[in-house]
Structures are given as structure tokens and as C-alpha cells.
Coordinates of C-alpha atoms in Angstrom, one line a residue:
S1 CA -18.6 61.7 4.2
K2 CA -17.6 62.4 0.5
M3 CA -14.2 60.9 1.1
Q4 CA -15.7 57.6 2.4
N5 CA -18.2 57.4 -0.4
K6 CA -15.4 58.0 -3.0
L7 CA -13.3 55.3 -1.3
I8 CA -16.2 52.9 -1.4
K9 CA -16.8 53.5 -5.1
I10 CA -13.1 52.9 -5.9
I11 CA -13.2 49.6 -4.0
N12 CA -16.4 48.6 -5.7
Y13 CA -15.1 49.5 -9.2
T14 CA -11.8 47.6 -8.4
S15 CA -13.7 44.5 -7.2
I16 CA -16.0 44.5 -10.3
S17 CA -13.0 45.0 -12.6
L18 CA -11.1 42.1 -11.0
V19 CA -14.1 39.8 -11.2
F20 CA -14.6 40.8 -14.8
L21 CA -11.0 40.2 -15.6
S22 CA -10.9 36.9 -13.9
S23 CA -14.0 35.7 -15.7
L24 CA -12.6 36.9 -19.0
I25 CA -9.4 35.0 -18.5
L26 CA -11.3 31.9 -17.4
F27 CA -13.6 32.1 -20.4
L28 CA -10.7 32.6 -22.9
S29 CA -8.7 29.8 -21.3
I30 CA -11.6 27.4 -21.8
Q31 CA -12.7 28.5 -25.2
Y32 CA -9.3 29.3 -26.6
P33 CA -6.7 27.3 -24.7
Q34 CA -4.1 28.0 -27.4
I35 CA -3.9 31.6 -26.1
L36 CA -2.2 30.4 -23.0
K37 CA -0.2 27.7 -24.7
N38 CA 3.5 27.9 -23.9
K39 CA 3.0 30.8 -21.5
F40 CA 3.6 28.4 -18.5
L41 CA 6.3 26.0 -19.5
I42 CA 7.3 23.6 -16.8
K43 CA 10.8 24.5 -15.7
N44 CA 10.9 22.9 -12.2
I45 CA 9.7 19.5 -11.1
N46 CA 10.1 19.1 -7.4
I47 CA 9.8 15.5 -6.1
I48 CA 9.7 14.3 -2.5
G49 CA 9.3 10.8 -1.1
D50 CA 11.2 9.1 -3.9
D51 CA 13.5 6.9 -1.8
K52 CA 13.3 3.9 -4.1
S53 CA 11.5 5.3 -7.1
D54 CA 13.4 6.5 -10.2
K55 CA 13.3 10.3 -10.1
Q56 CA 14.3 10.7 -13.7
D57 CA 11.5 8.3 -14.9
I58 CA 9.0 10.4 -13.0
K59 CA 10.3 13.6 -14.5
N60 CA 10.2 12.1 -18.0
S61 CA 6.6 11.0 -17.3
V62 CA 5.6 14.6 -16.5
L63 CA 7.1 16.1 -19.6
A64 CA 5.8 13.3 -21.8
Q65 CA 2.3 14.2 -20.6
N66 CA 2.7 17.9 -21.4
K67 CA 5.4 20.5 -21.0
D68 CA 2.9 23.2 -20.3
L69 CA 1.9 23.6 -16.6
Y70 CA -1.5 25.1 -17.5
L71 CA -2.5 22.4 -19.9
I72 CA -1.1 19.3 -18.1
K73 CA -3.9 17.1 -16.7
L74 CA -3.1 16.1 -13.1
Q75 CA -5.4 13.1 -13.0
S76 CA -3.8 11.5 -16.0
L77 CA -0.3 12.3 -14.7
K78 CA -1.3 10.8 -11.3
E79 CA -2.3 7.5 -13.0
V80 CA 0.9 7.3 -15.0
I81 CA 3.1 7.9 -11.9
E82 CA 1.2 5.5 -9.7
A83 CA 1.7 2.8 -12.3
Q84 CA 5.4 2.9 -11.7
E85 CA 7.2 0.4 -9.5
W86 CA 7.4 1.3 -5.8
V87 CA 4.8 4.2 -6.1
K88 CA 1.8 3.5 -4.0
K89 CA 0.1 6.9 -4.3
V90 CA 1.0 10.4 -5.4
N91 CA -0.2 13.9 -4.7
I92 CA 0.5 16.5 -7.4
K93 CA 0.2 20.3 -7.3
K94 CA 0.7 23.0 -9.8
T95 CA 2.6 26.1 -8.6
F96 CA 2.5 28.8 -11.3
P97 CA 4.2 30.0 -13.3
S98 CA 6.5 27.1 -13.9
T99 CA 6.7 24.5 -11.1
I100 CA 5.0 21.2 -10.5
E101 CA 5.2 19.6 -7.0
I102 CA 5.0 15.8 -6.6
N103 CA 4.7 14.1 -3.3
I104 CA 5.1 10.3 -3.4
T105 CA 4.1 7.7 -0.9
E106 CA 6.0 4.5 -1.7
N107 CA 5.1 0.9 -1.1
D108 CA 6.6 -0.7 1.9
P109 CA 7.8 -4.3 1.3
F110 CA 5.9 -6.5 3.8
A111 CA 6.4 -10.0 2.3
V112 CA 7.7 -11.9 -0.6
Y113 CA 5.2 -13.6 -2.9
V114 CA 6.6 -16.8 -4.4
S115 CA 4.9 -18.5 -7.4
D116 CA 6.1 -21.3 -9.6
Q117 CA 7.6 -18.9 -12.0
D118 CA 8.4 -15.6 -10.3
T119 CA 9.1 -13.9 -7.0
Y120 CA 7.7 -10.5 -6.1
L121 CA 7.9 -8.0 -3.2
I122 CA 4.4 -7.2 -2.0
D123 CA 2.9 -4.7 0.3
V124 CA 0.7 -5.6 3.3
D125 CA -2.4 -5.2 1.1
G126 CA -1.0 -7.8 -1.3
S127 CA -0.2 -5.4 -4.2
F128 CA 2.9 -6.2 -6.2
I129 CA 5.8 -3.8 -5.8
T130 CA 8.6 -5.3 -8.0
K131 CA 9.9 -8.5 -9.3
V132 CA 13.0 -9.8 -7.4
N133 CA 15.5 -12.6 -7.7
Q134 CA 14.8 -15.4 -5.2
D135 CA 18.4 -15.1 -3.9
T136 CA 18.5 -11.3 -3.4
Y137 CA 15.4 -10.2 -1.4
D138 CA 15.4 -9.4 2.3
H139 CA 15.1 -12.9 4.0
N140 CA 13.6 -11.3 7.1
L141 CA 10.4 -10.7 5.1
L142 CA 7.5 -13.1 5.3
I143 CA 7.2 -15.7 2.5
V144 CA 3.7 -15.9 1.0
R145 CA 2.7 -18.9 -1.2
G146 CA -0.4 -20.2 -2.9
N147 CA -2.8 -19.1 -5.7
Q148 CA -4.7 -15.9 -4.7
S149 CA -2.7 -15.6 -1.5
N150 CA -1.7 -12.0 -2.2
L151 CA -5.3 -11.0 -2.6
N152 CA -6.2 -12.5 0.8
L153 CA -3.1 -11.4 2.7
E154 CA -4.4 -8.1 4.1
S155 CA -7.5 -9.7 5.6
L156 CA -5.4 -12.3 7.5
I157 CA -2.8 -9.8 8.8
K158 CA -5.6 -7.6 10.1
K159 CA -7.1 -10.6 12.0
I160 CA -3.7 -11.5 13.4
N161 CA -3.0 -7.9 14.5
I162 CA -6.3 -7.8 16.3
H163 CA -6.3 -11.2 18.0
F164 CA -2.7 -12.3 18.3
P165 CA -0.3 -9.4 17.3
S166 CA 2.9 -10.9 18.7
L167 CA 2.5 -13.9 16.3
I168 CA 3.5 -11.8 13.3
K169 CA 7.2 -11.7 14.3
K170 CA 7.2 -15.5 14.7
I171 CA 5.8 -16.3 11.2
K172 CA 8.2 -17.5 8.5
T173 CA 5.8 -18.6 5.7
L174 CA 2.1 -18.1 5.0
E175 CA 0.6 -20.6 2.5
F176 CA -2.9 -20.1 1.1
V177 CA -4.3 -23.6 0.7
E178 CA -6.8 -24.5 -2.0
E179 CA -7.7 -20.7 -2.3
R180 CA -9.7 -20.9 1.0
R181 CA -7.6 -21.1 4.1
W182 CA -4.1 -20.6 5.5
N183 CA -1.2 -22.7 6.9
L184 CA 1.3 -20.7 9.0
S185 CA 4.9 -22.0 9.4
L186 CA 6.8 -20.3 12.2
N187 CA 10.5 -19.6 12.6
N188 CA 10.9 -22.8 14.7
N189 CA 9.1 -24.8 11.9
L190 CA 5.9 -25.2 13.9
I191 CA 3.0 -25.5 11.5
I192 CA -0.4 -24.0 12.3
K193 CA -3.4 -24.9 10.2
L194 CA -6.2 -22.3 10.3
P195 CA -9.8 -23.0 9.4
D196 CA -11.8 -21.6 6.5
E197 CA -14.0 -19.5 8.9
N198 CA -13.9 -18.1 12.4
V199 CA -10.2 -17.3 12.0
G200 CA -10.4 -14.7 14.7
K201 CA -11.7 -17.2 17.3
S202 CA -9.0 -19.7 16.2
L203 CA -6.3 -17.1 16.7
I204 CA -7.6 -16.4 20.2
N205 CA -7.5 -20.1 21.0
L206 CA -4.0 -20.3 19.6
K207 CA -2.8 -17.4 21.7
S208 CA -4.1 -19.2 24.8
L209 CA -2.1 -22.3 23.8
F210 CA 1.0 -20.2 23.4
I211 CA 0.7 -18.4 26.7
E212 CA -1.0 -20.9 29.0
E213 CA 0.4 -24.2 27.6
K214 CA 3.8 -22.8 26.5
I215 CA 3.5 -24.7 23.1
L216 CA 6.8 -23.2 21.8
E217 CA 8.7 -24.9 24.6
S218 CA 7.1 -28.4 23.9
N219 CA 7.8 -30.9 21.1
V220 CA 4.6 -30.0 19.3
I221 CA 5.3 -29.6 15.6
E222 CA 1.8 -29.0 14.2
I223 CA -1.4 -27.4 15.6
D224 CA -4.5 -28.1 13.6
L225 CA -7.3 -25.6 14.2
R226 CA -9.5 -26.5 11.2
I227 CA -12.3 -28.0 13.4
N228 CA -14.2 -25.3 15.2
G229 CA -13.5 -25.1 18.9
R230 CA -10.8 -27.8 18.8
A231 CA -7.0 -27.9 18.5
S232 CA -5.3 -31.2 17.4
L233 CA -1.7 -31.4 18.2
K234 CA 1.0 -33.4 16.4
V235 CA 4.2 -34.0 18.3
L236 CA 7.7 -34.9 17.1
D237 CA 8.2 -38.2 19.0
G238 CA 4.6 -39.4 19.4
E239 CA 4.3 -38.2 23.0
I240 CA 4.0 -34.7 24.3
K241 CA 7.0 -33.8 26.5
Y242 CA 5.8 -30.7 28.2
G243 CA 2.6 -31.6 29.9
V244 CA 0.3 -30.2 27.1
D245 CA -2.9 -32.2 26.8
E246 CA -4.7 -32.7 23.4
I247 CA -7.4 -30.1 23.4

């Protein structure tokens, strides 16, 4: 009908006009960005997930990049915010005309990295969170020592979680020895020496010692797993007091 044809023409003209207008705005914004300059000034900065992060520092970082929502570069801003203490990753979104939304995922302290000079909180992946005083950190956290230990921490924790997950809560100190293997010191001061390779298999054997031989109830003070397929036990008084044989 004539009415339908007229309606279709109106819809088509409207669609073409909108596409043209959008294209024109896009073209002008790319070729002549100054046209839109100061038209979308940032008035609201909404931040969530900033439990430990400094909210004002983050806001200052935004405005230091650019006060114009249209012109601000999100990737550059993301890199600046993620460089701050506590911030692990961040998602940023522009909401026109004047709001920027920032969603922060913070680092979760997993351990304390202790070097000769400084002490740092680190995440489970070994990334540094913040420098701390040796006397003020949470003493329930693991202590990690040794050169390059933070870079190798995540790999060890993954292996422990796979092969002997209940061991994590018993560990007091992790020491990366000669940049190649780990010594574990437990809360009861039992020392476990892991090998350079086949760590997963060694952890399975260690779990068997704990469960079947009840090592924690004996006077064993050191378990040496550095030789493949063998566990050498050191006892406090020279003789095992709980019926555990040297394996």
C-alpha cells in the first residue's frame, strides 16, 4: 500500500541519515580531534575494588593522563594504574558524557619475600606488592628466601596443590637453594629437602610418609628427597622413636 511504501521510505531515509551522521562525526573526530576537545570533561571517576589501593592516587592518575573523556587513552591509563602498589589488574570503561569506570583487582598477599636488604609482600605468582617492615607484616604468611625464589614460587605452589595440598598450611619457610631447588621448613621445624627435578613425584612420596608413617609424630627432624626414589631421614636423638624405617 502507499502508506507502507511511504513508511519504508521514511525508515530508509532515517537510517541513511543516521549512518551518514555517525560517519561524519567519526571522520571529524579522527581528522579534527580538537573539535570535540573539552566537550566531554571527566566529572565522575567511579572506582570499585580499591580495598588497599589509594583511591585519590588513582583519580590523580586519571586526570594527569587527560581530563577529557573522549581523548583519554585507556591502554596508557591501564598501564599507569597497574604500576601502583596493590593493583594486580584493572578494567576501565568510558561512560559518556563525563564518567570513567575503574574496576580494580588487587594483589592478595600470599607470602613474605625476605632478602638481605628488604622485605616485601608477594602474591602467589611471586610478583612484588609492597615493601614492608620485618616486624609489621602478617606472621601467618609464608616466608620465602633465596635469590630468584619469588620467580619460582608459583611453580612450586602449583605442584604442592596438585600432589600434597594439605602441606601448604604446615609450611613456615620456603628457601630456594642455589637457584635450583627448594628446602621447606614446617611449623614444627621439620626440614624437607626437595630435588631439582621430579618434584611432583617427591611430593607424592612425602605425602605417603606423612600419612602411612606418621612422620609428624616421630622424632624425625629432616627428610631429604634429593635422591630420586629415596627418602633419607635425620632424627633428633640418632634413633627413630616411632617405628619409621629409613626408606
